[in-house]
Amino acid sequence: ATLNSYNTLLKKKQVIAVGPTSNLSILLSASRPAGCSCSQSLVVDHIGISISPATMQTRSSPSLSTLHGLAKQAQLEKFEQLSKKELYARLKQQYDFERLKRAQKFSYKRKLEESHEGGASSSAPGSGCGSHDTAPFCTVKEPAMKKRRSGSINIVDPIMFTKVGKQKFVYVRPNGKAVQYNIASLVDYILCTGDFCEPETRIPFTDADLKKIDEAAIKYNLKKQSVLEARKNVAFYSELKFRRDAIFGLERCLAELAAGMLAAVEEADWELAELAQMRLVMQLLPGFADAWAQLRAADAPAARAALRHHREYLAGPPNRPARDPQGLQAVVQGFLDQLEQGIQPDFGF
């Protein structure tokens, strides 16, 4: 019967809330007694039907924190123990509530004026206060504090990570931030890389900035090439960039070939081992030898460093060496030894 009644009310759109399965809150328009300002609800459970008043939350009273502030203003004792409803009623009955609000508002304004010179008044636009009709519980917003720009400057050179000495150059970025460099390291960085930008932010140096760097280098008697004149040597730095990119490309080729060599060395399947050995002899080792010869011709120190790196990579770390089920590790290491000694490699066989 309860479910049938509930379904009937649901069809009439008179159900406003559904609680647990044993407690259904149903609002009936016919259940409101005459003269009652609050709504009534029927609580339907497995025992029967009873009428209980529904409590409605309104915005006719301030927040609890506001009431506590007013109670402190009125010096009301033990106000923390009172509920919001009781506290609101006592403040309205025993005190002039509107006067308390005005006093609290004036106290807020006075504190702001003491802490912030020229603080905004409560009636200023954007302060959060209006007339008593539209905003009875307004609050005064504190003016935004301006962030103080730190006047500190770095004491460590951003290029060499050493302490900035007396021979320094101070560069002021477009946002006003100043950073200082050791003039010698900055000039060497620009001349060696051909990158005429600030190392940290990649902001391009203007001709005026480069001229200041030259003047600082002359002042400290560094006897280095002019960075302003170096910028005009476009052909030289274009060739330098091409050479650097070519070396990086050769190093990547060596890394890819070394990865293939390691895969062939660690191949444990006997059926695939023969294919791995053929790929090692016909493709990987000759390709590695050719790329390494080109790298050595372009940059011998970089070639030797790359060879040491790949030797350690193929052998693996001491605590977990690379697997060698076919015995090819010795072949590959012998091939690398021949390259390092400048002997024409026989590809280990």
Coordinates of C-alpha atoms in Angstrom, one line a residue:
A1 CA 0.0 0.0 0.0
T2 CA 2.9 2.3 0.8
L3 CA 4.5 1.7 -2.6
N4 CA 1.2 2.3 -4.4
S5 CA 0.7 5.6 -2.6
Y6 CA 4.2 6.6 -3.4
N7 CA 3.8 5.7 -7.1
T8 CA 0.5 7.7 -7.2
L9 CA 2.2 10.8 -5.7
L10 CA 5.2 10.4 -8.0
K11 CA 2.9 10.6 -11.0
K12 CA 1.4 13.8 -9.6
K13 CA 4.9 15.2 -9.2
Q14 CA 4.4 15.8 -5.5
V15 CA 7.5 13.9 -4.3
I16 CA 10.4 16.2 -3.4
A17 CA 12.9 13.9 -1.7
V18 CA 13.5 10.2 -1.3
G19 CA 15.5 9.0 1.7
P20 CA 16.6 5.5 2.5
T21 CA 14.4 2.6 1.5
S22 CA 12.7 2.6 5.0
N23 CA 12.1 6.3 5.0
L24 CA 10.5 8.3 2.1
S25 CA 10.0 12.0 2.5
I26 CA 6.9 13.1 0.5
L27 CA 5.6 16.6 0.3
L28 CA 1.8 16.9 0.0
S29 CA 0.2 20.1 -0.9
A30 CA -2.9 19.1 1.1
S31 CA -0.9 18.4 4.3
R32 CA -0.1 22.1 5.0
P33 CA -2.3 23.2 7.9
A34 CA -4.0 26.6 7.6
G35 CA -1.9 29.4 9.0
C36 CA 1.3 27.4 9.0
S37 CA 4.2 29.3 7.3
C38 CA 6.4 26.2 7.0
S39 CA 5.9 23.3 4.8
Q40 CA 5.0 19.9 6.1
S41 CA 6.3 16.5 5.0
L42 CA 5.0 13.0 5.3
V43 CA 7.5 10.5 6.5
V44 CA 6.6 7.1 5.1
D45 CA 8.2 4.1 6.8
H46 CA 7.4 0.5 7.3
I47 CA 5.3 1.3 10.4
G48 CA 2.9 4.0 9.1
I49 CA 2.6 7.6 8.1
S50 CA 3.4 10.5 10.4
I51 CA 3.6 14.3 9.7
S52 CA 6.8 16.1 10.7
P53 CA 7.7 19.7 10.0
A54 CA 10.4 20.3 7.4
T55 CA 13.2 22.7 8.4
M56 CA 14.1 25.2 5.7
Q57 CA 17.4 26.9 5.5
T58 CA 17.1 30.6 4.6
R59 CA 19.5 33.5 4.0
S60 CA 17.7 35.8 6.4
S61 CA 20.5 35.5 9.0
P62 CA 24.2 36.1 8.7
S63 CA 26.8 33.4 8.7
L64 CA 28.0 31.9 12.0
S65 CA 31.4 33.5 11.8
T66 CA 29.7 36.9 11.3
L67 CA 27.5 36.3 14.3
H68 CA 30.6 35.3 16.4
G69 CA 32.2 38.6 15.4
L70 CA 29.2 40.5 16.5
A71 CA 29.0 38.6 19.7
K72 CA 32.6 39.5 20.5
Q73 CA 31.8 43.2 19.6
A74 CA 28.9 43.0 22.1
Q75 CA 31.1 41.1 24.7
L76 CA 28.5 38.4 25.0
E77 CA 29.6 35.6 27.3
K78 CA 29.7 32.0 26.3
F79 CA 28.4 32.7 22.8
E80 CA 30.4 29.8 21.3
Q81 CA 28.1 27.4 23.1
L82 CA 25.0 28.8 21.4
S83 CA 23.6 27.5 18.2
K84 CA 23.3 29.9 15.2
K85 CA 19.6 30.3 15.7
E86 CA 19.9 31.0 19.4
L87 CA 22.8 33.4 19.0
Y88 CA 21.0 35.3 16.3
A89 CA 17.8 35.6 18.4
R90 CA 19.7 36.8 21.5
L91 CA 21.7 39.4 19.6
K92 CA 18.5 40.8 18.1
Q93 CA 16.6 40.8 21.4
Q94 CA 19.3 42.1 23.8
Y95 CA 21.3 44.4 21.5
D96 CA 20.8 46.8 18.7
F97 CA 21.7 44.5 15.9
E98 CA 22.0 47.1 13.2
R99 CA 24.3 49.2 15.5
L100 CA 26.5 46.2 16.1
K101 CA 26.9 45.6 12.4
R102 CA 27.8 49.3 11.8
A103 CA 30.3 49.1 14.7
Q104 CA 31.9 46.0 13.3
K105 CA 32.1 47.5 9.8
F106 CA 33.8 50.6 11.2
S107 CA 36.2 48.5 13.2
Y108 CA 37.2 46.6 10.0
K109 CA 37.7 49.9 8.1
R110 CA 39.9 51.3 10.9
K111 CA 42.1 48.3 11.0
L112 CA 42.6 48.4 7.2
E113 CA 43.5 52.1 7.4
E114 CA 46.0 51.5 10.1
S115 CA 47.7 48.6 8.2
H116 CA 47.4 49.9 4.7
E117 CA 47.9 53.6 4.1
G118 CA 45.2 54.9 1.8
G119 CA 43.0 51.8 2.1
A120 CA 39.8 51.6 0.1
S121 CA 36.7 52.7 1.9
S122 CA 33.7 50.5 2.3
S123 CA 31.7 52.4 -0.3
A124 CA 34.4 52.3 -3.0
P125 CA 33.6 50.3 -6.1
G126 CA 34.8 46.8 -5.8
S127 CA 35.1 46.9 -2.1
G128 CA 32.3 44.4 -1.6
C129 CA 29.9 46.7 0.3
G130 CA 26.8 48.4 -0.9
S131 CA 23.6 49.7 0.7
H132 CA 21.9 48.0 3.6
D133 CA 19.1 47.0 1.3
T134 CA 21.2 45.1 -1.2
A135 CA 24.1 43.9 1.0
P136 CA 23.2 43.8 4.7
F137 CA 26.3 41.8 5.7
C138 CA 29.0 43.4 3.5
T139 CA 32.7 42.9 4.2
V140 CA 35.5 45.2 3.3
K141 CA 38.1 43.6 1.0
E142 CA 41.7 44.3 1.7
P143 CA 43.6 46.0 -1.1
A144 CA 45.8 43.7 -3.1
M145 CA 49.4 43.8 -1.9
K146 CA 52.0 44.4 -4.6
K147 CA 54.7 41.8 -4.9
R148 CA 58.0 43.2 -4.1
R149 CA 60.6 42.6 -6.7
S150 CA 63.7 41.1 -5.2
G151 CA 66.7 43.3 -5.6
S152 CA 69.2 40.4 -5.2
I153 CA 71.5 39.4 -8.0
N154 CA 73.2 36.1 -8.7
I155 CA 76.7 35.5 -7.3
V156 CA 77.3 32.3 -9.3
D157 CA 78.2 32.4 -13.0
P158 CA 75.4 30.8 -15.0
I159 CA 77.9 29.3 -17.5
M160 CA 80.7 27.9 -15.4
F161 CA 78.8 27.7 -12.1
T162 CA 81.7 29.4 -10.3
K163 CA 81.6 32.5 -8.2
V164 CA 81.3 35.7 -10.1
G165 CA 84.6 37.6 -9.7
K166 CA 85.4 41.3 -10.1
Q167 CA 85.8 40.9 -13.9
K168 CA 82.1 40.7 -14.6
F169 CA 79.4 41.8 -17.0
V170 CA 75.9 42.7 -15.8
Y171 CA 73.1 42.1 -18.3
V172 CA 69.6 43.6 -17.7
R173 CA 66.8 41.6 -19.3
P174 CA 63.8 43.3 -20.9
N175 CA 61.7 42.5 -17.7
G176 CA 64.2 44.5 -15.6
K177 CA 65.9 41.5 -14.0
A178 CA 69.7 41.8 -13.8
V179 CA 72.1 38.9 -14.0
Q180 CA 75.8 39.0 -13.9
Y181 CA 78.4 36.8 -15.7
N182 CA 82.1 36.4 -15.6
I183 CA 83.1 38.4 -18.6
A184 CA 85.7 35.8 -19.7
S185 CA 83.3 32.9 -19.7
L186 CA 80.6 34.9 -21.5
V187 CA 82.9 35.9 -24.3
D188 CA 84.3 32.4 -24.6
Y189 CA 80.8 31.0 -24.7
I190 CA 79.7 33.3 -27.5
L191 CA 82.8 32.8 -29.6
C192 CA 82.9 29.0 -29.3
T193 CA 79.2 28.4 -29.9
G194 CA 78.4 31.2 -32.3
D195 CA 75.2 31.6 -30.3
F196 CA 74.6 35.3 -29.7
C197 CA 71.9 34.9 -27.1
E198 CA 71.9 35.1 -23.4
P199 CA 72.7 31.6 -22.1
E200 CA 69.9 31.3 -19.6
T201 CA 66.8 32.9 -21.3
R202 CA 67.9 32.6 -24.9
I203 CA 67.1 36.3 -25.4
P204 CA 69.1 37.5 -28.4
F205 CA 71.8 40.0 -27.6
T206 CA 71.5 43.3 -29.5
D207 CA 74.4 45.0 -31.1
A208 CA 74.4 47.5 -28.2
D209 CA 74.7 44.5 -25.7
L210 CA 77.6 43.0 -27.7
K211 CA 79.3 46.4 -27.8
K212 CA 79.0 46.6 -24.0
I213 CA 80.5 43.1 -23.7
D214 CA 83.4 44.2 -25.9
E215 CA 84.0 47.3 -23.8
A216 CA 84.0 45.2 -20.6
A217 CA 86.5 42.8 -22.2
I218 CA 88.8 45.7 -23.2
K219 CA 88.4 47.2 -19.7
Y220 CA 89.7 44.0 -18.1
N221 CA 92.4 43.5 -20.7
L222 CA 91.2 40.0 -21.8
K223 CA 92.7 40.3 -25.3
K224 CA 89.8 38.3 -26.9
Q225 CA 88.2 38.6 -30.3
S226 CA 85.3 41.1 -30.5
V227 CA 81.9 39.5 -30.2
L228 CA 80.3 42.2 -32.2
E229 CA 82.7 41.6 -35.1
A230 CA 82.3 37.9 -34.8
R231 CA 78.5 38.3 -35.3
K232 CA 79.2 39.7 -38.7
N233 CA 81.1 36.6 -39.7
V234 CA 78.1 34.7 -40.9
A235 CA 79.8 32.2 -43.1
F236 CA 82.2 31.0 -40.4
Y237 CA 79.5 30.3 -37.9
S238 CA 77.2 28.7 -40.5
E239 CA 80.0 26.3 -41.3
L240 CA 80.5 25.7 -37.6
K241 CA 76.8 24.9 -37.1
F242 CA 76.8 22.5 -40.0
R243 CA 79.9 20.8 -38.7
R244 CA 78.4 20.5 -35.2
D245 CA 75.1 19.0 -36.6
A246 CA 77.1 16.5 -38.7
I247 CA 79.0 15.3 -35.7
F248 CA 75.8 14.9 -33.7
G249 CA 74.3 12.9 -36.6
L250 CA 77.3 10.6 -36.7
E251 CA 77.1 10.0 -33.0
R252 CA 73.4 9.1 -33.3
C253 CA 74.3 6.6 -36.1
L254 CA 76.9 5.0 -33.9
A255 CA 74.4 4.7 -31.1
E256 CA 71.9 3.0 -33.3
L257 CA 74.4 0.5 -34.7
A258 CA 75.7 -0.3 -31.2
A259 CA 72.2 -1.1 -30.1
G260 CA 71.9 -3.5 -33.0
M261 CA 75.2 -5.1 -32.1
L262 CA 74.1 -5.7 -28.5
A263 CA 70.8 -7.3 -29.7
A264 CA 72.9 -9.7 -31.9
V265 CA 75.2 -10.5 -29.0
E266 CA 72.4 -11.3 -26.6
E267 CA 70.4 -13.4 -29.0
A268 CA 69.8 -16.8 -27.3
D269 CA 67.7 -18.5 -30.0
W270 CA 70.0 -20.9 -31.9
E271 CA 67.8 -20.6 -35.0
L272 CA 68.1 -16.8 -35.0
A273 CA 71.7 -16.8 -33.9
E274 CA 72.9 -17.5 -37.4
L275 CA 70.9 -14.6 -38.8
A276 CA 72.2 -12.3 -36.1
Q277 CA 75.8 -13.3 -36.9
M278 CA 75.2 -12.6 -40.6
R279 CA 73.7 -9.2 -39.8
L280 CA 76.6 -8.4 -37.4
V281 CA 79.2 -9.2 -40.1
M282 CA 77.5 -7.8 -43.2
Q283 CA 75.7 -4.7 -41.8
L284 CA 76.4 -3.6 -38.2
L285 CA 80.2 -3.9 -37.9
P286 CA 81.0 -2.4 -41.4
G287 CA 78.5 0.4 -40.8
F288 CA 80.0 1.2 -37.4
A289 CA 83.5 1.2 -38.8
D290 CA 82.5 3.6 -41.5
A291 CA 80.6 6.1 -39.3
W292 CA 83.4 6.0 -36.7
A293 CA 86.0 6.8 -39.3
Q294 CA 84.0 9.8 -40.5
L295 CA 83.7 11.0 -36.9
R296 CA 87.4 10.6 -36.2
A297 CA 88.2 12.6 -39.3
A298 CA 85.9 15.4 -38.1
D299 CA 86.7 15.3 -34.4
A300 CA 89.2 12.8 -33.1
P301 CA 88.6 13.4 -29.3
A302 CA 84.8 13.0 -29.8
A303 CA 85.4 9.8 -31.8
R304 CA 87.6 8.3 -29.0
A305 CA 85.0 9.3 -26.3
A306 CA 82.2 7.7 -28.3
L307 CA 84.2 4.5 -28.8
R308 CA 84.8 4.2 -25.0
H309 CA 81.2 4.8 -24.3
H310 CA 79.9 2.1 -26.7
R311 CA 82.5 -0.4 -25.4
E312 CA 81.1 0.0 -21.9
Y313 CA 77.6 -0.1 -23.2
L314 CA 78.1 -3.4 -25.1
A315 CA 79.9 -5.0 -22.1
G316 CA 77.2 -3.9 -19.6
P317 CA 77.6 -2.9 -16.0
P318 CA 80.0 -5.0 -13.8
N319 CA 77.1 -6.1 -11.5
R320 CA 75.0 -7.2 -14.5
P321 CA 77.0 -7.8 -17.6
A322 CA 75.4 -8.3 -21.0
R323 CA 74.3 -11.9 -21.8
D324 CA 76.6 -13.7 -24.3
P325 CA 75.0 -17.1 -25.1
Q326 CA 76.8 -17.4 -28.5
G327 CA 80.2 -16.1 -27.4
L328 CA 80.0 -13.0 -29.7
Q329 CA 81.0 -10.5 -27.0
A330 CA 84.7 -11.2 -27.5
V331 CA 84.3 -10.8 -31.3
V332 CA 82.7 -7.3 -30.9
Q333 CA 85.2 -6.2 -28.3
G334 CA 88.1 -7.3 -30.5
F335 CA 86.6 -5.3 -33.3
L336 CA 86.5 -2.2 -31.2
D337 CA 90.1 -2.7 -30.1
Q338 CA 91.1 -2.8 -33.8
L339 CA 89.3 0.5 -34.4
E340 CA 91.0 2.1 -31.4
Q341 CA 94.4 1.0 -32.5
G342 CA 93.9 2.1 -36.0
I343 CA 94.2 -1.4 -37.5
Q344 CA 92.1 -2.2 -40.5
P345 CA 89.3 -4.3 -38.9
D346 CA 88.6 -7.8 -40.1
F347 CA 85.2 -7.6 -38.3
G348 CA 86.3 -10.1 -35.7
F349 CA 86.5 -13.1 -37.9

